[in-house]
Amino acid sequence: MSTTALYNDQGGAEAAVEAGQETTPTSSSTGASFGLFSADFKKNDDLKEMLESNKESLKLEAMKRIVGLIAKGRNASDLFPAVVKNVASKNIELKKLVYVYLVRYAEEQQDLALLSISTFQRALKDPNQFIRASALRVLSSIRVPIIVPIMMLAIKEAAADLSPYVRKTSAHAIQKLYSLDPDQKEQLIEVIEKLLKDKSTLVAGSVVMAFEEVCPDRIDLIHKNYRKLCNLLVDVEEWGQVVIISMLTRYARTQFTSPWKENNEKAFYDSDSEEKKGQTDAKPYIMDPDHRLLLRNTKPLLQSRNTAVVMSVAQLYWHLAPKHEVNVVTKSLVRLLRSHREVQYVVLQNIATMSIQRKGLFEPFLKSFYVRSTDASHIKTLKLEILTNLANEANISIILREFQTYVKSQDKAFAAATIQAIGRCATNISEVTDTCLNGLVLLLSNRDEIVVAESVVVIKKLLQTQPSQHSEIIKHMAKLFDNITVPMARASILWLIGEYCERVPKIAPDVLRKMAKTFTTEEDIVKLQTVNLAAKLYLTNSKQTKLLTQYILNLGKYDQNYDIRDRTRFIRQLIVPSEKSGSLNKYARRILLAPKPAPVLESSFKDRDRYQLGTLSHSLNIKATGYQELVDWPAVAPDQSVRNVEVIEPVTTPAFGPVKTHELLHHMTGKGLSAKYHFPRQPCLYQPSMVAVQVILSNSSDHSLEEIHIGDRNPASLNIHCFNTIERLEPEASVTVSMGIDFSDSTQAANFQLCTKDDQFNVSIQPAVGELLMPSTMTEQDFCKEQGKLLGMNETLATVTMATANASSQAINTQVLSVANVGVVSSSHNSLHRFAGRTVSSGALVLVSLELKESSTALLTINTEKSVMASMLLRDLKQALSQA
């Protein structure tokens, strides 16, 4: 595996460490493999010699082994002086591994790192964008306050770098510098403000993250960039999409009015003229166009393969969209339930919260929440919660039938949770209360104590809602009392008998008699309810129970548990008249036999909507560190003109022309799978020599397509960075993926197979010659200097008859940029237009100049070492400029 390919913008160090670990030979010595107590002195001496060798291959092998040691948790800090000497190496792969090491030990070896700062500062000017970014990453990892000014200067310079990759790294460094020295906040905000204006999708996510860390309250910085962020969102990397969506959710809650306001339609039917007049004066809700822009641009991301992105969009719609539009997220959330159990857990938690307020959203997907035997316990519990939330008169029979199966589960905790769920259904849906109650009574004969105990507890709560109708059930529970051993269940039965003792006058004294015999051996919770039962029977049936009550109170008086002793003293003073008790005895019946409100069986997710969906605080149901609460909608929307951006005509024309989309695979040929591709004209993250390609995959069939991936290549040596396998693409769904292809400065097509689980389709991507270039920025003086070096055989000329529509400077720039990915060079002559670029693969300079002549003609000149490319580029430019 190539270390270079793994070393990306976010996880560079970690990825390279993994790569180093893979390439490190395993030691055959048992002692050496035991990392904490191994003696690595000789091995480290060997590594030092390899690092000081004149051979690049030995140095590279040494660095791979060193990074491998770090990955195994061994200390390699003593190699710092030998490693840092190689930071100026010309070998890119070696230099990157050196930077991985330096990021790891720069903080520990601060003195040595400080000695190397001049080297890192030089590396900030390196021609290779990845080296410039790595140098900044190392520099920002040195946690020494004395170099804060140097870090600040480096961040400011990197923020203005021509490479979006380096600008992205500068945004990451902002957060590190802020944590080191918060006093730099104002200067860092200036850099953030500048980077927020960056039009590169590579930078957007990182700078928004820096904004959230440094100045999340500076909403004014977002105003002018709001629409740009909304429009860039679909092309931003997945990590950046999550960050931006979270920020825009908070922004929208401060800038737009609530879309949940109900229109007062009853005004049309109201007979009261004054009320009608008042209602018609109220303005109907009209959604702000910027509010709609956010909803519209995030909706396609529901098809993302990244679960965090889908969850972010779902929470955005939940908190920002009109209620009738929220249902667009349901299919996408249900789709995530096919993912790993960790993903399922988070998604189900959010669905549980949503299903409490909006049952109708997920009711069509009821079967998706059925519990499977392979589900983990926490997944089962969440599915049970959602099924209970979704229960209504129409589907309750189906859900109860499902619950009957769950009660028989070998997972006893889950079976107990199911009984609680049945109780909630019985409470919420009056039509099935009797059915549920009878079913729970049958469970009292179950052999499993946990099931019986939970049934008793739930029955107790249900009987409180309508006790007069269920005397027989109380009698039945009393008969089973001797066979029930779980303390909570015994205590619940005793409470029921005591609470409704007047409805079972013959059974209650007998139960008290039995409890008097076993009082000393019972659990504390059972003893307390026995004392309560004795007190209630003393008040309602003292003739039969007076002596029993006195006996039990005497036993409780000397109990080991002080709670029971205190309760006994209180009850005695309350129910037995004496001089000490005073007038308290008069109120004994009102205290002990007062009517009690029936318990409300509620969902444990009832109050979780106070936290924003998808957050750690929502998952834990407590406010986590760093959580920012969503504010309420403003009563009156702030001025929307703050988001208007003044359009200023550039001095130079943007280097990106219109995107042309090409067909890669027709849906008829692909059996429902279609693919289109375009060149986004952005640096390829995977390798600098690769051309970035974006592919849009669509499923126009009536069934899901699985395991979409890149297969064989032709030729086999073709260097392609493939997109990750798409596990599943639903019907009518689309997904955009990124690839990198090294065309080696040739327009020869890249042939490969686009595969699904069942089929393989031969496809090819053929670039126009202009897509093999990257823009190069230079002054007019530098252009003339470089052009002077590329004369003779390196110069290609042609006369072009210009179309009338292409006579203006803006039209010429537009036509040239539509053909070639080059940069515009400013010119002091109105009749002379210059453009510069470099080939992506080899970095060869390509200079284009167009000199306008009389009679609508122009001299087109291309200077480059790539003569074949020059001829093809000349042909394409002539065609574009001569056509209207």
PDB file of N, CA and C in Angstrom, residues 261-325:
ATOM      1  N   LYS A 261     -45.886  27.846  11.915  1.00  0.00           N
ATOM      2  CA  LYS A 261     -47.078  28.629  12.243  1.00  0.00           C
ATOM      3  C   LYS A 261     -48.256  28.143  11.424  1.00  0.00           C
ATOM      4  N   GLU A 262     -49.392  27.954  12.074  1.00  0.00           N
ATOM      5  CA  GLU A 262     -50.585  27.466  11.378  1.00  0.00           C
ATOM      6  C   GLU A 262     -51.373  28.634  10.811  1.00  0.00           C
ATOM      7  N   ASN A 263     -51.793  28.495   9.567  1.00  0.00           N
ATOM      8  CA  ASN A 263     -52.642  29.523   8.963  1.00  0.00           C
ATOM      9  C   ASN A 263     -54.038  29.445   9.567  1.00  0.00           C
ATOM     10  N   ASN A 264     -54.580  30.567   9.898  1.00  0.00           N
ATOM     11  CA  ASN A 264     -55.890  30.604  10.556  1.00  0.00           C
ATOM     12  C   ASN A 264     -57.009  30.477   9.531  1.00  0.00           C
ATOM     13  N   GLU A 265     -57.173  29.238   9.030  1.00  0.00           N
ATOM     14  CA  GLU A 265     -58.158  29.034   7.973  1.00  0.00           C
ATOM     15  C   GLU A 265     -59.587  29.138   8.470  1.00  0.00           C
ATOM     16  N   LYS A 266     -59.769  28.978   9.788  1.00  0.00           N
ATOM     17  CA  LYS A 266     -61.150  29.003  10.292  1.00  0.00           C
ATOM     18  C   LYS A 266     -61.774  30.388  10.164  1.00  0.00           C
ATOM     19  N   ALA A 267     -60.939  31.386   9.847  1.00  0.00           N
ATOM     20  CA  ALA A 267     -61.472  32.739   9.672  1.00  0.00           C
ATOM     21  C   ALA A 267     -62.506  32.786   8.560  1.00  0.00           C
ATOM     22  N   PHE A 268     -62.362  31.907   7.592  1.00  0.00           N
ATOM     23  CA  PHE A 268     -63.299  31.898   6.473  1.00  0.00           C
ATOM     24  C   PHE A 268     -64.678  31.387   6.898  1.00  0.00           C
ATOM     25  N   TYR A 269     -64.705  30.628   7.986  1.00  0.00           N
ATOM     26  CA  TYR A 269     -65.964  30.010   8.391  1.00  0.00           C
ATOM     27  C   TYR A 269     -66.509  30.602   9.687  1.00  0.00           C
ATOM     28  N   ASP A 270     -65.744  31.516  10.275  1.00  0.00           N
ATOM     29  CA  ASP A 270     -66.143  32.070  11.565  1.00  0.00           C
ATOM     30  C   ASP A 270     -67.259  33.084  11.371  1.00  0.00           C
ATOM     31  N   SER A 271     -68.308  32.966  12.184  1.00  0.00           N
ATOM     32  CA  SER A 271     -69.451  33.875  12.063  1.00  0.00           C
ATOM     33  C   SER A 271     -69.184  35.208  12.741  1.00  0.00           C
ATOM     34  N   ASP A 272     -68.244  35.201  13.673  1.00  0.00           N
ATOM     35  CA  ASP A 272     -67.973  36.426  14.399  1.00  0.00           C
ATOM     36  C   ASP A 272     -67.155  37.377  13.532  1.00  0.00           C
ATOM     37  N   SER A 273     -67.724  38.499  13.175  1.00  0.00           N
ATOM     38  CA  SER A 273     -67.076  39.392  12.218  1.00  0.00           C
ATOM     39  C   SER A 273     -65.804  40.012  12.773  1.00  0.00           C
ATOM     40  N   GLU A 274     -65.795  40.343  14.104  1.00  0.00           N
ATOM     41  CA  GLU A 274     -64.605  40.966  14.665  1.00  0.00           C
ATOM     42  C   GLU A 274     -63.437  39.995  14.676  1.00  0.00           C
ATOM     43  N   GLU A 275     -63.731  38.754  15.068  1.00  0.00           N
ATOM     44  CA  GLU A 275     -62.674  37.733  15.085  1.00  0.00           C
ATOM     45  C   GLU A 275     -62.173  37.471  13.680  1.00  0.00           C
ATOM     46  N   LYS A 276     -63.124  37.460  12.743  1.00  0.00           N
ATOM     47  CA  LYS A 276     -62.758  37.246  11.338  1.00  0.00           C
ATOM     48  C   LYS A 276     -61.850  38.352  10.851  1.00  0.00           C
ATOM     49  N   LYS A 277     -62.183  39.588  11.231  1.00  0.00           N
ATOM     50  CA  LYS A 277     -61.379  40.712  10.802  1.00  0.00           C
ATOM     51  C   LYS A 277     -59.971  40.619  11.378  1.00  0.00           C
ATOM     52  N   GLY A 278     -59.872  40.241  12.661  1.00  0.00           N
ATOM     53  CA  GLY A 278     -58.573  40.127  13.300  1.00  0.00           C
ATOM     54  C   GLY A 278     -57.705  39.069  12.656  1.00  0.00           C
ATOM     55  N   GLN A 279     -58.335  37.967  12.238  1.00  0.00           N
ATOM     56  CA  GLN A 279     -57.573  36.880  11.640  1.00  0.00           C
ATOM     57  C   GLN A 279     -57.150  37.194  10.221  1.00  0.00           C
ATOM     58  N   THR A 280     -57.974  37.855   9.492  1.00  0.00           N
ATOM     59  CA  THR A 280     -57.613  38.174   8.113  1.00  0.00           C
ATOM     60  C   THR A 280     -56.524  39.228   8.059  1.00  0.00           C
ATOM     61  N   ASP A 281     -56.386  40.018   9.138  1.00  0.00           N
ATOM     62  CA  ASP A 281     -55.315  41.003   9.168  1.00  0.00           C
ATOM     63  C   ASP A 281     -53.947  40.355   9.348  1.00  0.00           C
ATOM     64  N   ALA A 282     -53.919  39.145   9.959  1.00  0.00           N
ATOM     65  CA  ALA A 282     -52.655  38.443  10.177  1.00  0.00           C
ATOM     66  C   ALA A 282     -52.036  38.034   8.839  1.00  0.00           C
ATOM     67  N   LYS A 283     -50.723  38.274   8.720  1.00  0.00           N
ATOM     68  CA  LYS A 283     -50.054  37.971   7.455  1.00  0.00           C
ATOM     69  C   LYS A 283     -49.819  36.472   7.339  1.00  0.00           C
ATOM     70  N   PRO A 284     -50.109  35.890   6.189  1.00  0.00           N
ATOM     71  CA  PRO A 284     -49.829  34.457   5.999  1.00  0.00           C
ATOM     72  C   PRO A 284     -48.319  34.214   5.956  1.00  0.00           C
ATOM     73  N   TYR A 285     -47.919  33.019   6.356  1.00  0.00           N
ATOM     74  CA  TYR A 285     -46.488  32.696   6.391  1.00  0.00           C
ATOM     75  C   TYR A 285     -45.937  32.530   4.979  1.00  0.00           C
ATOM     76  N   ILE A 286     -44.839  33.211   4.691  1.00  0.00           N
ATOM     77  CA  ILE A 286     -44.131  33.065   3.414  1.00  0.00           C
ATOM     78  C   ILE A 286     -42.685  32.746   3.749  1.00  0.00           C
ATOM     79  N   MET A 287     -42.209  31.618   3.257  1.00  0.00           N
ATOM     80  CA  MET A 287     -40.850  31.189   3.587  1.00  0.00           C
ATOM     81  C   MET A 287     -39.817  32.081   2.897  1.00  0.00           C
ATOM     82  N   ASP A 288     -38.799  32.440   3.651  1.00  0.00           N
ATOM     83  CA  ASP A 288     -37.693  33.227   3.116  1.00  0.00           C
ATOM     84  C   ASP A 288     -36.985  32.411   2.025  1.00  0.00           C
ATOM     85  N   PRO A 289     -36.661  33.028   0.890  1.00  0.00           N
ATOM     86  CA  PRO A 289     -35.983  32.288  -0.199  1.00  0.00           C
ATOM     87  C   PRO A 289     -34.672  31.644   0.252  1.00  0.00           C
ATOM     88  N   ASP A 290     -33.963  32.286   1.186  1.00  0.00           N
ATOM     89  CA  ASP A 290     -32.711  31.700   1.679  1.00  0.00           C
ATOM     90  C   ASP A 290     -32.979  30.484   2.557  1.00  0.00           C
ATOM     91  N   HIS A 291     -34.094  30.506   3.269  1.00  0.00           N
ATOM     92  CA  HIS A 291     -34.521  29.334   4.052  1.00  0.00           C
ATOM     93  C   HIS A 291     -34.817  28.168   3.103  1.00  0.00           C
ATOM     94  N   ARG A 292     -35.529  28.454   2.040  1.00  0.00           N
ATOM     95  CA  ARG A 292     -35.851  27.434   1.041  1.00  0.00           C
ATOM     96  C   ARG A 292     -34.580  26.921   0.349  1.00  0.00           C
ATOM     97  N   LEU A 293     -33.620  27.830   0.097  1.00  0.00           N
ATOM     98  CA  LEU A 293     -32.356  27.443  -0.547  1.00  0.00           C
ATOM     99  C   LEU A 293     -31.631  26.385   0.277  1.00  0.00           C
ATOM    100  N   LEU A 294     -31.607  26.571   1.591  1.00  0.00           N
ATOM    101  CA  LEU A 294     -30.945  25.611   2.471  1.00  0.00           C
ATOM    102  C   LEU A 294     -31.634  24.253   2.422  1.00  0.00           C
ATOM    103  N   LEU A 295     -32.959  24.245   2.495  1.00  0.00           N
ATOM    104  CA  LEU A 295     -33.690  22.976   2.456  1.00  0.00           C
ATOM    105  C   LEU A 295     -33.500  22.281   1.114  1.00  0.00           C
ATOM    106  N   ARG A 296     -33.541  23.048   0.041  1.00  0.00           N
ATOM    107  CA  ARG A 296     -33.426  22.469  -1.300  1.00  0.00           C
ATOM    108  C   ARG A 296     -32.034  21.873  -1.549  1.00  0.00           C
ATOM    109  N   ASN A 297     -30.992  22.549  -1.073  1.00  0.00           N
ATOM    110  CA  ASN A 297     -29.629  22.105  -1.354  1.00  0.00           C
ATOM    111  C   ASN A 297     -29.154  20.987  -0.430  1.00  0.00           C
ATOM    112  N   THR A 298     -29.837  20.796   0.689  1.00  0.00           N
ATOM    113  CA  THR A 298     -29.450  19.690   1.570  1.00  0.00           C
ATOM    114  C   THR A 298     -30.209  18.407   1.257  1.00  0.00           C
ATOM    115  N   LYS A 299     -31.339  18.525   0.617  1.00  0.00           N
ATOM    116  CA  LYS A 299     -32.175  17.345   0.342  1.00  0.00           C
ATOM    117  C   LYS A 299     -31.436  16.244  -0.425  1.00  0.00           C
ATOM    118  N   PRO A 300     -30.642  16.569  -1.484  1.00  0.00           N
ATOM    119  CA  PRO A 300     -29.940  15.491  -2.203  1.00  0.00           C
ATOM    120  C   PRO A 300     -28.969  14.711  -1.328  1.00  0.00           C
ATOM    121  N   LEU A 301     -28.494  15.315  -0.244  1.00  0.00           N
ATOM    122  CA  LEU A 301     -27.525  14.640   0.619  1.00  0.00           C
ATOM    123  C   LEU A 301     -28.154  13.520   1.436  1.00  0.00           C
ATOM    124  N   LEU A 302     -29.472  13.397   1.406  1.00  0.00           N
ATOM    125  CA  LEU A 302     -30.127  12.254   2.065  1.00  0.00           C
ATOM    126  C   LEU A 302     -29.745  10.942   1.393  1.00  0.00           C
ATOM    127  N   GLN A 303     -29.226  11.023   0.151  1.00  0.00           N
ATOM    128  CA  GLN A 303     -28.782   9.826  -0.574  1.00  0.00           C
ATOM    129  C   GLN A 303     -27.315   9.518  -0.323  1.00  0.00           C
ATOM    130  N   SER A 304     -26.665  10.306   0.533  1.00  0.00           N
ATOM    131  CA  SER A 304     -25.240  10.117   0.795  1.00  0.00           C
ATOM    132  C   SER A 304     -24.966   8.733   1.372  1.00  0.00           C
ATOM    133  N   ARG A 305     -23.788   8.216   1.064  1.00  0.00           N
ATOM    134  CA  ARG A 305     -23.399   6.909   1.625  1.00  0.00           C
ATOM    135  C   ARG A 305     -22.882   7.062   3.054  1.00  0.00           C
ATOM    136  N   ASN A 306     -22.630   8.305   3.461  1.00  0.00           N
ATOM    137  CA  ASN A 306     -22.118   8.580   4.797  1.00  0.00           C
ATOM    138  C   ASN A 306     -23.278   8.761   5.763  1.00  0.00           C
ATOM    139  N   THR A 307     -23.327   7.933   6.782  1.00  0.00           N
ATOM    140  CA  THR A 307     -24.468   7.961   7.712  1.00  0.00           C
ATOM    141  C   THR A 307     -24.529   9.261   8.508  1.00  0.00           C
ATOM    142  N   ALA A 308     -23.365   9.839   8.809  1.00  0.00           N
ATOM    143  CA  ALA A 308     -23.355  11.102   9.559  1.00  0.00           C
ATOM    144  C   ALA A 308     -23.975  12.223   8.741  1.00  0.00           C
ATOM    145  N   VAL A 309     -23.731  12.221   7.433  1.00  0.00           N
ATOM    146  CA  VAL A 309     -24.312  13.249   6.568  1.00  0.00           C
ATOM    147  C   VAL A 309     -25.830  13.103   6.526  1.00  0.00           C
ATOM    148  N   VAL A 310     -26.306  11.875   6.349  1.00  0.00           N
ATOM    149  CA  VAL A 310     -27.754  11.628   6.298  1.00  0.00           C
ATOM    150  C   VAL A 310     -28.409  12.064   7.607  1.00  0.00           C
ATOM    151  N   MET A 311     -27.765  11.719   8.726  1.00  0.00           N
ATOM    152  CA  MET A 311     -28.323  12.086  10.028  1.00  0.00           C
ATOM    153  C   MET A 311     -28.337  13.602  10.209  1.00  0.00           C
ATOM    154  N   SER A 312     -27.299  14.282   9.685  1.00  0.00           N
ATOM    155  CA  SER A 312     -27.240  15.750   9.786  1.00  0.00           C
ATOM    156  C   SER A 312     -28.382  16.398   9.014  1.00  0.00           C
ATOM    157  N   VAL A 313     -28.630  15.890   7.795  1.00  0.00           N
ATOM    158  CA  VAL A 313     -29.714  16.450   6.987  1.00  0.00           C
ATOM    159  C   VAL A 313     -31.059  16.163   7.650  1.00  0.00           C
ATOM    160  N   ALA A 314     -31.199  14.973   8.222  1.00  0.00           N
ATOM    161  CA  ALA A 314     -32.459  14.616   8.889  1.00  0.00           C
ATOM    162  C   ALA A 314     -32.750  15.565  10.054  1.00  0.00           C
ATOM    163  N   GLN A 315     -31.720  15.855  10.865  1.00  0.00           N
ATOM    164  CA  GLN A 315     -31.958  16.766  11.991  1.00  0.00           C
ATOM    165  C   GLN A 315     -32.221  18.173  11.498  1.00  0.00           C
ATOM    166  N   LEU A 316     -31.589  18.565  10.396  1.00  0.00           N
ATOM    167  CA  LEU A 316     -31.853  19.893   9.837  1.00  0.00           C
ATOM    168  C   LEU A 316     -33.312  20.021   9.422  1.00  0.00           C
ATOM    169  N   TYR A 317     -33.833  19.020   8.711  1.00  0.00           N
ATOM    170  CA  TYR A 317     -35.236  19.055   8.296  1.00  0.00           C
ATOM    171  C   TYR A 317     -36.161  19.016   9.505  1.00  0.00           C
ATOM    172  N   TRP A 318     -35.797  18.254  10.511  1.00  0.00           N
ATOM    173  CA  TRP A 318     -36.642  18.146  11.704  1.00  0.00           C
ATOM    174  C   TRP A 318     -36.751  19.497  12.423  1.00  0.00           C
ATOM    175  N   HIS A 319     -35.639  20.224  12.477  1.00  0.00           N
ATOM    176  CA  HIS A 319     -35.618  21.484  13.224  1.00  0.00           C
ATOM    177  C   HIS A 319     -35.965  22.706  12.376  1.00  0.00           C
ATOM    178  N   LEU A 320     -35.903  22.582  11.030  1.00  0.00           N
ATOM    179  CA  LEU A 320     -36.078  23.771  10.197  1.00  0.00           C
ATOM    180  C   LEU A 320     -37.201  23.698   9.173  1.00  0.00           C
ATOM    181  N   ALA A 321     -37.587  22.507   8.751  1.00  0.00           N
ATOM    182  CA  ALA A 321     -38.523  22.387   7.632  1.00  0.00           C
ATOM    183  C   ALA A 321     -39.973  22.483   8.101  1.00  0.00           C
ATOM    184  N   PRO A 322     -40.877  22.920   7.204  1.00  0.00           N
ATOM    185  CA  PRO A 322     -42.310  22.834   7.513  1.00  0.00           C
ATOM    186  C   PRO A 322     -42.681  21.395   7.821  1.00  0.00           C
ATOM    187  N   LYS A 323     -43.637  21.206   8.697  1.00  0.00           N
ATOM    188  CA  LYS A 323     -43.936  19.852   9.184  1.00  0.00           C
ATOM    189  C   LYS A 323     -44.341  18.884   8.080  1.00  0.00           C
ATOM    190  N   HIS A 324     -45.003  19.397   7.038  1.00  0.00           N
ATOM    191  CA  HIS A 324     -45.431  18.491   5.971  1.00  0.00           C
ATOM    192  C   HIS A 324     -44.283  18.084   5.054  1.00  0.00           C
ATOM    193  N   GLU A 325     -43.094  18.677   5.228  1.00  0.00           N
ATOM    194  CA  GLU A 325     -41.950  18.327   4.393  1.00  0.00           C
ATOM    195  C   GLU A 325     -40.958  17.398   5.094  1.00  0.00           C
TER     196      GLU A 325
END
